């Protein structure tokens, strides 16, 4: 702890706390503050030892250099300025604030009314002013030197066309694994047993639910629940403390290096559309107290917030310094922490301007021209609840997008809904109606049948009603339209026939996912039948409901999923960048996609319009535009039967070739063998037991 800090003007860049070997430069943005104070704390964080007004202001950046400060120093900020909510200003010098650029936090805020800038219960509500010091209830920022010995770490740079994404929660994936140490944290994910599972399965990228520092919502804490998923970010540079089992920044870097060493990329689910401070009745933790009118999009009545996110506030990406913070954050995670890409939560919000969603909004332009970020994987969640918020297919290259149309179509088809064959055909071939424009590849569609938000795959085949009672919202939360099927029994069953049919349905859907054009994404645990007991909104369930159950893993399903992924990797036809089309191409005049009926004849218009049709058969060849000597040498025939068992007449194989049956979901252990006799007898339907 320093006794008498020596203060110098310092520099306005970089923002945040930067250690240079002899001291720390502190720089903070605030356009409307009148004073910015640095607060230093004792090593145990209990005593505020110094308050230092930052001596210089360049433009809207306040800065100062403090000699003798070293990594490990605990600090926070206080901002002085007008408290005029009707004008959008909510400065309150009594509130200790998190540095938006802090690289580590000591913990999480402890809920208390002192965290509010206003007096809770006052007649004027948030127009009142609370004078209590909030420091006792706030985490401390930590000065960090993020340097790390990366050795020979090399990003895998897996082409998106070869990617198989695995969406996982750091704690949920590792907490119940019997052979993992440091359970629930980054080090657990870096363990040999976790790497072995992912490598054996064939995963190329792990997409982590939010790991940037977030808060536990007060209403959840009061119900003895927690913000398990993490979609309430409060620090865009700091890993959340709950995943640092050694309280050290290197834990995250070590995890990335370990995953890279086995060829697996790390993608982060990031939440830049809103923060955890909520609406005008929320706490003053960071951005609100530093410069509310700059960091947030305010309504016409500046006391209130535009709420396109459904969380109470919306980050103001139109402000250049706020946009800079987001860009700095993304570059930090790539350059310093070595991550390989991002999935943007509610990405439509990031592209919304005063006139609505704009695929050329400032954020998208900044990403596309940035020399660091333009080369990493960028995935959009292409919707929010704001006006015109549903934008599937509308994002600019090089974005890929979560495709909920794919999810719903696959579920409906295998459930046996009428009129789904034509829809599935679109999804199977990369969702061209949505993505085949602006030079976008078929891989722009991130195909999923499940994700963290909704049922697991096992629950899609076991429940028709959500069972979210443990969330404390009287089962009103979560998706209402799940397009699921319970085969006549809600939840677990002792009926062997039902369980066999459910297992076949899971294999059917996994096979559809991994045989489709586009980029497949698997939810962690789906490869072995993990269940959440019918809870389709486990955002607050940091317990056995939300954790992956390794003890009851279906090893047969793991083997089949591994087989599917290996087959996809071995056959480039299944992962083409160019869209397939069942018509002559201008490039070479050769078709690359054929649709067949079960009798071996081409599909006709009337066939596509038959509501009761439950059979789809596609013959795929290499898309036009590649060298001819590599184009027509092979084909893949995919047959999907969601109806009664039937016989299939195979179309004529390419010249000089013969059909080989490689995968059969009704016989998952079957070895490849020639399809003799020009057909397949008794092709099992969706409800048939294997």
XYZ file of C-alpha atoms in Angstrom:
690
model
C 0.000 0.000 0.000
C 1.400 3.400 -0.963
C 1.617 6.005 1.791
C 1.985 9.285 -0.082
C 1.168 8.834 -3.755
C 3.031 11.087 -6.172
C 0.613 12.492 -8.703
C 1.378 13.596 -12.256
C -0.874 14.603 -15.178
C -0.452 11.314 -17.006
C -2.021 10.609 -20.399
C -5.525 10.455 -21.865
C -4.806 7.111 -23.527
C -5.197 4.268 -23.065
C -8.358 4.365 -20.989
C -8.491 2.439 -17.741
C -5.666 1.609 -15.331
C -2.353 0.961 -17.105
C 0.750 -0.205 -15.232
C 4.108 0.804 -16.766
C 6.503 -0.757 -14.269
C 6.738 2.248 -11.943
C 3.176 3.386 -11.496
C -0.276 3.437 -13.004
C -1.931 5.802 -15.427
C -5.660 6.195 -14.811
C -7.914 7.551 -17.579
C -11.716 7.744 -17.527
C -14.263 9.121 -19.978
C -17.054 11.422 -18.806
C -18.483 14.213 -20.907
C -20.700 15.778 -18.252
C -18.811 15.246 -14.974
C -17.342 18.223 -13.086
C -14.808 16.174 -11.127
C -13.435 12.634 -11.308
C -11.935 11.041 -8.208
C -9.756 7.957 -7.932
C -10.296 5.999 -4.702
C -7.545 3.642 -3.495
C -8.213 0.868 -0.999
C -6.223 -1.238 1.432
C -5.193 -4.757 0.332
C -8.185 -6.283 2.103
C -10.480 -3.800 0.377
C -12.083 -2.623 3.597
C -10.427 0.770 4.004
C -10.479 3.643 1.520
C -6.942 4.945 1.967
C -6.796 7.775 -0.602
C -9.070 9.966 -2.659
C -7.232 11.537 -5.556
C -8.908 13.937 -7.950
C -7.624 13.195 -11.429
C -5.744 16.390 -12.289
C -6.123 16.643 -16.061
C -8.897 16.622 -18.609
C -8.274 16.254 -22.347
C -11.551 16.611 -24.145
C -13.844 14.344 -22.158
C -11.140 12.077 -20.736
C -10.027 12.634 -17.146
C -6.580 11.317 -16.306
C -3.697 11.187 -13.860
C -0.560 9.160 -13.153
C 0.089 7.773 -9.673
C 3.663 6.653 -8.968
C 4.255 3.587 -6.823
C 0.942 1.906 -7.575
C 1.399 -1.716 -8.626
C -0.684 -4.601 -9.931
C -2.987 -5.840 -7.216
C -3.910 -2.334 -6.066
C -7.644 -2.083 -5.350
C -9.467 1.002 -6.574
C -12.754 2.552 -7.619
C -14.069 5.853 -8.948
C -16.363 8.654 -7.851
C -17.822 11.152 -10.291
C -19.158 14.568 -9.309
C -21.641 16.418 -11.447
C -25.302 17.395 -11.727
C -28.009 15.165 -10.344
C -30.793 16.173 -12.722
C -32.650 13.032 -13.845
C -35.059 15.041 -15.985
C -32.048 16.145 -18.038
C -30.525 12.677 -18.082
C -27.838 13.326 -15.428
C -27.531 11.056 -12.384
C -24.166 11.900 -10.826
C -23.872 11.043 -7.147
C -20.445 11.457 -5.566
C -21.478 9.241 -2.670
C -21.497 6.181 -4.909
C -18.352 4.183 -5.570
C -18.180 3.242 -9.239
C -16.586 0.476 -11.275
C -14.054 1.589 -13.866
C -15.571 0.532 -17.231
C -12.081 -0.556 -18.328
C -11.244 -2.497 -15.134
C -9.512 -5.751 -16.006
C -10.552 -7.573 -12.832
C -13.082 -7.178 -10.016
C -12.813 -8.575 -6.497
C -16.368 -9.890 -6.421
C -19.979 -8.861 -6.859
C -22.074 -6.068 -5.452
C -23.958 -6.851 -2.232
C -27.516 -5.664 -2.581
C -28.405 -2.717 -0.343
C -30.473 0.422 -0.848
C -27.245 2.438 -0.610
C -26.369 1.235 -4.116
C -29.176 3.418 -5.461
C -28.502 6.987 -6.442
C -31.934 7.928 -5.126
C -33.630 7.278 -1.779
C -35.664 4.096 -2.030
C -39.225 4.675 -0.842
C -39.017 8.461 -1.200
C -42.146 10.168 -2.459
C -40.243 11.498 -5.490
C -38.735 8.071 -6.223
C -35.693 8.372 -8.483
C -35.880 12.174 -8.461
C -34.688 12.082 -4.859
C -30.996 11.961 -3.886
C -29.366 9.388 -1.612
C -26.360 10.530 0.446
C -25.182 7.170 1.773
C -21.749 5.906 0.748
C -22.106 2.729 -1.313
C -18.468 1.609 -1.031
C -19.220 -1.008 1.629
C -21.445 -2.868 -0.807
C -19.378 -2.528 -3.986
C -16.654 -4.753 -5.425
C -13.235 -3.228 -5.949
C -11.478 -2.853 -9.271
C -8.007 -4.408 -9.406
C -4.987 -2.966 -11.200
C -3.721 -5.767 -13.433
C -0.743 -6.426 -15.635
C -2.388 -8.765 -18.158
C 0.864 -9.962 -19.700
C 1.021 -13.742 -20.032
C 3.577 -16.190 -21.371
C 1.666 -17.545 -24.337
C 4.556 -19.666 -25.543
C 3.742 -21.043 -28.972
C 0.015 -20.363 -28.739
C -1.472 -20.146 -32.201
C -5.133 -19.459 -32.953
C -6.599 -22.496 -34.754
C -8.212 -20.239 -37.392
C -10.616 -22.995 -38.351
C -12.521 -21.999 -41.505
C -16.177 -21.402 -40.726
C -17.040 -24.064 -43.299
C -15.275 -26.640 -41.113
C -16.558 -25.373 -37.781
C -18.654 -27.346 -35.324
C -19.644 -25.047 -32.467
C -20.370 -26.256 -28.930
C -22.346 -23.803 -26.788
C -21.497 -24.226 -23.117
C -21.674 -22.592 -19.703
C -18.324 -22.624 -17.873
C -19.831 -23.634 -14.549
C -22.661 -25.742 -15.917
C -20.383 -27.887 -18.062
C -17.830 -28.637 -15.349
C -19.587 -28.510 -11.977
C -20.852 -32.106 -11.889
C -18.039 -33.816 -13.747
C -16.620 -36.366 -11.305
C -13.037 -36.121 -12.585
C -12.629 -32.347 -12.760
C -10.779 -30.189 -10.238
C -11.469 -26.464 -9.689
C -15.073 -27.202 -10.580
C -17.103 -24.408 -12.103
C -14.203 -22.268 -13.301
C -11.939 -21.615 -16.252
C -9.334 -24.033 -14.928
C -11.913 -26.815 -14.890
C -12.680 -26.209 -18.549
C -8.941 -26.412 -19.254
C -8.621 -29.830 -17.599
C -7.479 -32.913 -19.489
C -10.799 -34.685 -19.106
C -12.775 -31.783 -20.606
C -10.354 -31.358 -23.490
C -10.449 -35.079 -24.186
C -14.238 -35.059 -24.383
C -14.359 -32.108 -26.784
C -11.577 -33.432 -29.003
C -13.031 -36.934 -29.158
C -16.445 -35.516 -30.023
C -14.926 -33.473 -32.855
C -15.731 -29.957 -31.637
C -13.792 -27.133 -33.327
C -15.037 -24.154 -31.276
C -16.533 -23.703 -27.836
C -18.936 -20.780 -27.458
C -19.098 -19.697 -23.821
C -22.124 -18.056 -22.267
C -21.205 -14.617 -20.863
C -17.965 -14.588 -18.891
C -17.527 -10.816 -18.694
C -18.257 -9.550 -15.179
C -21.998 -9.432 -14.471
C -24.337 -8.826 -11.568
C -26.849 -10.988 -9.765
C -30.213 -9.294 -10.169
C -31.686 -8.126 -6.884
C -35.050 -9.771 -7.480
C -33.280 -13.102 -7.981
C -31.133 -12.772 -4.875
C -34.222 -11.981 -2.810
C -35.765 -15.230 -4.104
C -32.543 -17.093 -3.224
C -31.757 -17.552 -6.910
C -28.928 -16.167 -9.023
C -28.115 -14.805 -12.456
C -26.755 -18.100 -13.746
C -26.497 -17.356 -17.467
C -24.792 -13.976 -17.003
C -26.677 -11.627 -19.336
C -26.299 -8.587 -17.056
C -22.812 -7.305 -17.809
C -21.235 -4.630 -15.629
C -17.589 -4.885 -16.738
C -16.687 -5.374 -20.393
C -12.978 -6.079 -19.801
C -13.070 -8.174 -16.623
C -13.766 -11.907 -16.436
C -16.483 -12.662 -13.932
C -14.959 -13.422 -10.501
C -17.080 -16.543 -9.998
C -15.065 -18.342 -12.687
C -11.665 -17.380 -11.217
C -11.086 -20.085 -8.631
C -7.570 -18.723 -7.946
C -8.610 -15.035 -8.198
C -6.148 -14.594 -11.039
C -6.463 -13.220 -14.552
C -4.137 -15.864 -15.972
C -6.758 -18.551 -15.380
C -8.734 -17.391 -18.403
C -5.609 -17.086 -20.531
C -4.472 -20.550 -19.478
C -7.851 -21.969 -20.496
C -7.613 -20.372 -23.938
C -4.064 -21.619 -24.447
C -5.067 -25.142 -23.471
C -8.059 -25.178 -25.823
C -5.919 -23.775 -28.635
C -3.330 -26.479 -28.026
C -5.867 -29.117 -29.076
C -7.224 -27.079 -31.997
C -10.364 -25.685 -30.362
C -11.316 -22.035 -30.780
C -12.847 -19.943 -27.994
C -15.874 -17.784 -28.820
C -17.441 -15.465 -26.241
C -21.120 -14.632 -25.915
C -20.943 -10.880 -25.281
C -23.615 -8.465 -24.085
C -22.955 -4.939 -25.330
C -26.594 -4.023 -25.930
C -27.378 -3.234 -22.268
C -25.791 -3.285 -18.814
C -26.818 -4.656 -15.444
C -27.827 -1.228 -14.103
C -31.424 -1.579 -15.311
C -33.886 1.283 -15.670
C -34.230 4.540 -13.723
C -34.974 2.561 -10.574
C -31.826 0.466 -10.888
C -28.535 0.790 -8.999
C -25.687 3.205 -9.663
C -22.724 0.898 -10.161
C -20.675 2.280 -13.056
C -21.951 3.837 -16.287
C -24.968 5.565 -14.764
C -22.803 7.355 -12.237
C -19.998 8.170 -14.673
C -22.145 9.740 -17.380
C -25.698 8.482 -17.707
C -26.560 10.770 -20.632
C -23.647 9.481 -22.713
C -23.614 5.752 -21.970
C -27.351 5.100 -22.397
C -30.013 5.829 -24.996
C -32.554 8.002 -23.218
C -36.219 8.456 -24.032
C -37.801 11.770 -24.979
C -38.347 12.171 -21.251
C -34.668 11.907 -20.351
C -35.533 10.581 -16.925
C -36.385 7.292 -18.662
C -34.478 4.871 -20.857
C -35.154 3.415 -24.284
C -35.675 -0.268 -23.570
C -35.185 -2.164 -26.831
C -33.552 -4.999 -24.884
C -36.267 -5.757 -22.352
C -33.779 -5.307 -19.510
C -34.451 -1.682 -18.633
C -31.760 0.130 -20.607
C -29.975 0.232 -23.965
C -26.317 1.110 -24.477
C -25.834 4.212 -26.626
C -23.744 2.911 -29.516
C -24.216 6.218 -31.346
C -21.856 7.958 -28.903
C -18.273 7.773 -30.223
C -16.720 7.141 -26.803
C -19.203 4.414 -25.963
C -18.584 2.808 -29.342
C -14.862 3.138 -28.645
C -15.282 1.341 -25.321
C -17.002 -1.585 -27.023
C -14.385 -1.758 -29.752
C -11.568 -1.500 -27.199
C -13.186 -4.312 -25.244
C -13.440 -6.592 -28.278
C -9.846 -5.905 -29.265
C -8.703 -6.574 -25.691
C -10.285 -10.014 -25.647
C -8.686 -10.841 -28.999
C -5.240 -9.327 -28.567
C -4.637 -9.812 -24.837
C -6.843 -12.813 -24.038
C -6.500 -14.529 -27.457
C -10.174 -15.356 -28.051
C -11.214 -16.271 -31.575
C -14.589 -14.627 -31.996
C -17.844 -13.425 -30.502
C -21.549 -14.137 -30.434
C -23.387 -10.822 -29.949
C -26.433 -10.985 -27.695
C -29.475 -9.115 -29.100
C -27.332 -7.917 -31.984
C -30.206 -6.061 -33.648
C -29.908 -3.495 -30.851
C -26.307 -2.791 -31.830
C -27.449 -1.886 -35.334
C -30.443 0.243 -34.385
C -30.340 3.948 -35.186
C -32.970 6.659 -34.811
C -34.560 5.441 -38.048
C -34.529 1.734 -37.138
C -32.232 -1.203 -37.806
C -29.420 -0.385 -40.233
C -27.038 -3.066 -41.503
C -24.554 -0.228 -42.105
C -24.835 1.225 -38.599
C -21.693 2.647 -37.012
C -20.968 -0.472 -34.961
C -21.084 -2.770 -37.984
C -18.905 -0.405 -40.003
C -16.393 -0.161 -37.177
C -16.172 -3.956 -36.897
C -15.772 -4.537 -40.616
C -12.908 -2.083 -41.036
C -11.037 -2.982 -37.866
C -7.796 -4.841 -38.734
C -7.956 -6.896 -35.517
C -11.647 -7.782 -35.473
C -12.403 -8.198 -39.166
C -10.614 -11.546 -39.144
C -12.295 -13.202 -36.148
C -15.597 -15.035 -36.110
C -18.602 -12.754 -35.648
C -22.002 -14.296 -34.879
C -25.204 -12.317 -34.395
C -28.233 -13.168 -32.337
C -30.369 -11.422 -34.961
C -33.292 -10.200 -32.885
C -34.422 -8.097 -29.933
C -37.796 -6.851 -28.680
C -37.431 -3.360 -30.157
C -39.224 -2.050 -33.273
C -38.221 -4.102 -36.315
C -36.093 -6.243 -34.054
C -36.350 -9.545 -35.930
C -33.571 -9.398 -38.524
C -32.620 -12.976 -39.416
C -30.587 -12.822 -42.626
C -30.195 -9.046 -42.610
C -26.713 -8.670 -41.146
C -23.744 -7.683 -43.298
C -20.797 -9.942 -44.136
C -18.748 -11.323 -42.429
C -21.435 -11.969 -39.780
C -22.934 -15.392 -39.280
C -26.320 -15.550 -37.552
C -28.238 -17.820 -35.212
C -31.061 -19.269 -37.300
C -34.201 -19.877 -35.258
C -36.078 -20.715 -38.443
C -33.846 -23.753 -38.729
C -34.557 -24.765 -35.119
C -38.318 -24.499 -35.471
C -38.457 -26.201 -38.857
C -36.460 -29.235 -37.749
C -38.540 -29.648 -34.610
C -41.824 -29.337 -36.505
C -40.784 -31.763 -39.232
C -39.728 -34.502 -36.832
C -42.811 -33.929 -34.680
C -44.831 -34.780 -37.775
C -46.470 -31.404 -38.422
C -48.226 -30.917 -41.756
C -46.598 -29.017 -44.594
C -43.031 -29.030 -43.324
C -41.188 -30.752 -46.179
C -40.618 -27.629 -48.299
C -39.591 -25.679 -45.217
C -37.083 -28.340 -44.173
C -35.677 -28.359 -47.709
C -34.806 -24.669 -47.341
C -33.161 -25.265 -43.973
C -31.255 -28.326 -45.141
C -29.626 -26.299 -47.922
C -28.471 -23.307 -45.876
C -31.669 -21.241 -45.624
C -31.085 -19.538 -48.965
C -34.256 -17.378 -48.733
C -32.661 -15.604 -45.783
C -28.935 -15.725 -46.536
C -28.325 -16.071 -50.283
C -27.683 -12.405 -50.988
C -24.910 -9.803 -50.738
C -22.277 -12.438 -51.414
C -23.007 -14.190 -48.123
C -22.022 -17.873 -47.881
C -24.250 -20.757 -46.832
C -22.150 -20.941 -43.661
C -23.711 -17.642 -42.534
C -26.580 -19.707 -41.140
C -25.661 -21.009 -37.688
C -27.940 -24.017 -37.506
C -29.225 -25.052 -34.102
C -31.952 -27.265 -32.751
C -31.348 -26.220 -29.141
C -29.455 -23.529 -27.233
C -29.110 -22.387 -23.643
C -32.386 -20.494 -24.047
C -35.041 -23.208 -24.294
C -35.322 -26.963 -23.934
C -32.367 -29.307 -24.152
C -32.577 -31.913 -26.910
C -33.636 -34.584 -24.419
C -36.437 -32.339 -23.163
C -37.621 -31.575 -26.708
C -38.463 -35.291 -26.877
C -39.947 -35.617 -23.378
C -42.059 -32.534 -22.602
C -44.822 -30.578 -24.282
C -45.314 -28.155 -21.389
C -42.576 -26.051 -19.801
C -41.819 -26.795 -16.169
C -40.264 -23.605 -14.845
C -41.885 -23.568 -11.410
C -38.489 -23.364 -9.678
C -37.878 -19.991 -11.345
C -40.401 -18.402 -9.006
C -42.550 -16.800 -11.713
C -45.536 -19.155 -11.524
C -44.354 -20.933 -14.683
C -45.131 -17.878 -16.819
C -41.574 -17.354 -18.063
C -39.794 -19.108 -20.928
C -40.840 -19.963 -24.462
C -44.434 -20.967 -24.995
C -43.974 -22.391 -28.512
C -41.449 -25.215 -28.218
C -42.588 -27.546 -31.033
C -41.738 -30.457 -28.784
C -43.181 -33.947 -28.292
C -43.467 -36.206 -25.247
C -44.600 -39.399 -27.069
C -47.649 -39.654 -24.820
C -45.947 -39.314 -21.416
C -44.841 -36.008 -19.902
C -41.306 -36.304 -18.555
C -39.356 -39.457 -17.690
C -40.937 -42.775 -18.640
C -40.400 -46.429 -17.729
C -41.896 -47.521 -21.039
C -39.151 -49.069 -23.159
C -40.965 -48.396 -26.419
C -41.370 -44.694 -25.609
C -37.755 -44.353 -24.525
C -36.533 -46.064 -27.704
C -38.651 -43.745 -29.850
C -37.342 -40.715 -27.972
C -33.763 -41.889 -28.506
C -34.415 -42.322 -32.222
C -35.913 -38.818 -32.422
C -32.806 -37.357 -30.794
C -30.608 -39.152 -33.308
C -32.857 -37.972 -36.137
C -32.500 -34.339 -35.127
C -28.757 -34.528 -34.488
C -28.298 -36.180 -37.881
C -30.355 -33.456 -39.551
C -28.245 -30.797 -37.862
C -24.905 -32.267 -38.840
C -25.918 -33.156 -42.405
C -27.254 -29.680 -43.238
C -25.487 -26.937 -45.138
C -24.532 -24.111 -42.796
C -22.617 -24.008 -39.528
C -23.835 -26.470 -36.883
C -24.051 -25.559 -33.202
C -24.606 -28.175 -30.491
C -25.767 -27.371 -26.964
C -23.440 -28.835 -24.332
C -24.914 -32.059 -22.996
C -27.175 -32.741 -25.963
C -24.624 -35.251 -27.193
C -25.473 -37.476 -24.233
C -29.102 -36.693 -23.433
C -28.766 -34.070 -20.682
C -32.108 -32.930 -19.269
C -33.234 -29.846 -17.361
C -36.415 -31.598 -16.178
C -38.511 -29.589 -18.600
C -37.244 -26.161 -17.528
C -36.872 -24.151 -20.725
C -35.589 -20.970 -19.079
C -32.886 -22.037 -16.622
C -31.338 -18.550 -16.490
C -31.523 -18.473 -12.675
C -30.816 -22.122 -11.896
C -27.205 -22.390 -10.731
C -27.861 -25.923 -9.515
C -28.538 -29.410 -10.812
C -31.273 -28.074 -13.119
C -28.829 -25.905 -15.042
C -25.727 -28.083 -14.701
C -24.807 -30.830 -17.148
C -25.399 -34.280 -15.669
C -22.363 -36.397 -16.527
C -23.273 -39.331 -14.289
C -26.301 -40.228 -16.421
C -24.691 -39.636 -19.800
C -25.976 -41.729 -22.699
C -22.666 -43.086 -24.017
C -24.344 -44.585 -27.074
C -25.573 -41.147 -28.090
C -22.076 -39.726 -27.573
C -20.708 -42.345 -29.949
C -23.376 -41.615 -32.550
C -22.835 -37.851 -32.327
C -19.091 -38.397 -32.686
C -19.796 -40.525 -35.754
C -21.974 -37.788 -37.278
C -19.366 -35.079 -36.738
C -16.632 -37.256 -38.204
C -18.815 -37.966 -41.253
C -19.456 -34.250 -41.738
C -15.749 -33.485 -41.561
C -14.934 -36.261 -44.043
C -17.406 -35.034 -46.687
C -16.953 -31.471 -47.989
C -20.258 -31.703 -49.843
C -22.002 -31.205 -46.475
C -20.174 -27.984 -45.639
C -20.027 -25.924 -48.794
C -19.809 -22.157 -48.831
C -21.725 -21.812 -52.072
C -25.467 -22.338 -52.008
C -26.809 -25.430 -53.745
C -29.576 -24.949 -56.279
C -31.806 -27.416 -58.041
C -31.436 -25.707 -61.397
C -28.780 -25.223 -64.037
C -26.067 -22.864 -62.920
C -24.811 -20.118 -65.191
C -21.241 -21.018 -64.252
C -21.109 -24.524 -65.728
C -24.689 -25.500 -66.564
C -24.658 -28.459 -64.167
C -27.141 -28.998 -61.368
C -25.815 -29.610 -57.878
C -29.039 -30.399 -56.004
C -31.779 -32.926 -56.774
C -34.989 -33.642 -54.854
C -36.327 -37.202 -55.032
C -39.506 -38.980 -54.068
C -39.438 -42.330 -52.284
C -40.305 -44.058 -55.587
C -37.096 -42.735 -57.170
C -38.804 -40.057 -59.276
C -38.096 -36.327 -59.154
C -40.210 -34.209 -56.826
C -42.929 -32.267 -58.647
C -44.685 -29.037 -57.662
C -47.731 -30.928 -56.428
C -45.512 -33.057 -54.193
C -44.093 -30.007 -52.421
C -47.607 -28.749 -51.741
C -48.872 -31.991 -50.197
C -49.536 -31.232 -46.497
C -49.403 -34.856 -45.368
C -46.000 -35.532 -46.994
C -43.484 -36.608 -44.341
C -40.556 -37.713 -46.550
C -37.708 -35.612 -47.940
C -34.794 -36.884 -50.013
C -31.990 -34.655 -51.267
C -29.078 -35.531 -53.504
C -26.252 -33.049 -53.003
C -23.183 -32.623 -55.144
C -20.319 -30.160 -55.019
C -21.534 -26.621 -55.676
C -20.718 -25.066 -59.019
C -17.675 -22.868 -59.302
C -15.002 -25.340 -58.178
C -12.617 -27.107 -60.606
C -14.467 -29.655 -62.700
C -12.063 -32.462 -61.976
C -13.129 -32.206 -58.296
C -16.796 -31.460 -58.858
C -18.809 -34.474 -60.034
C -16.886 -37.362 -58.537
C -19.229 -37.964 -55.644
C -22.676 -37.224 -54.284
C -24.471 -37.590 -50.978
C -28.063 -38.727 -50.711
C -29.946 -37.671 -47.575
C -33.304 -39.255 -46.754
C -35.504 -37.996 -43.904
C -38.686 -39.865 -43.006
C -40.968 -38.399 -40.350
C -43.897 -40.629 -41.284
C -44.640 -44.315 -41.471
C -41.907 -46.754 -42.454
C -41.519 -47.043 -46.237
C -39.307 -48.465 -48.956
C -37.017 -46.102 -50.879
C -35.981 -46.506 -54.494
C -32.561 -44.957 -54.917
C -31.885 -42.689 -57.888
C -29.149 -43.618 -60.318
C -25.717 -42.996 -58.791
C -23.199 -40.710 -60.513
C -21.458 -42.374 -63.436
C -19.084 -45.086 -62.359
C -20.202 -44.906 -58.714
C -22.558 -46.787 -56.420
C -24.481 -45.802 -53.325
C -23.067 -46.749 -49.915
C -25.247 -46.578 -46.801
C -23.141 -44.805 -44.175
C -25.600 -43.612 -41.517
C -28.880 -45.060 -40.301
C -30.464 -43.489 -37.249
C -32.472 -46.664 -36.630
C -29.228 -48.662 -36.508
C -26.635 -46.227 -35.131
C -23.876 -48.852 -34.849
C -24.229 -49.937 -38.458
C -21.036 -49.986 -40.514
C -20.940 -48.544 -44.049
C -22.080 -51.028 -46.669
C -23.231 -50.890 -50.309
C -26.943 -50.218 -50.761
C -27.697 -53.343 -52.774
C -30.671 -53.687 -55.057
C -31.128 -49.986 -55.748
C -33.173 -49.313 -52.682
C -33.548 -49.209 -48.922
C -36.133 -51.495 -47.376
C -38.345 -50.379 -44.531
C -36.869 -46.920 -43.893
C -37.930 -46.245 -40.309
C -40.254 -43.355 -39.545
C -39.980 -40.698 -36.856
C -41.977 -42.636 -34.261
C -40.554 -46.071 -34.958
C -38.406 -47.674 -32.323
C -35.023 -48.829 -33.703
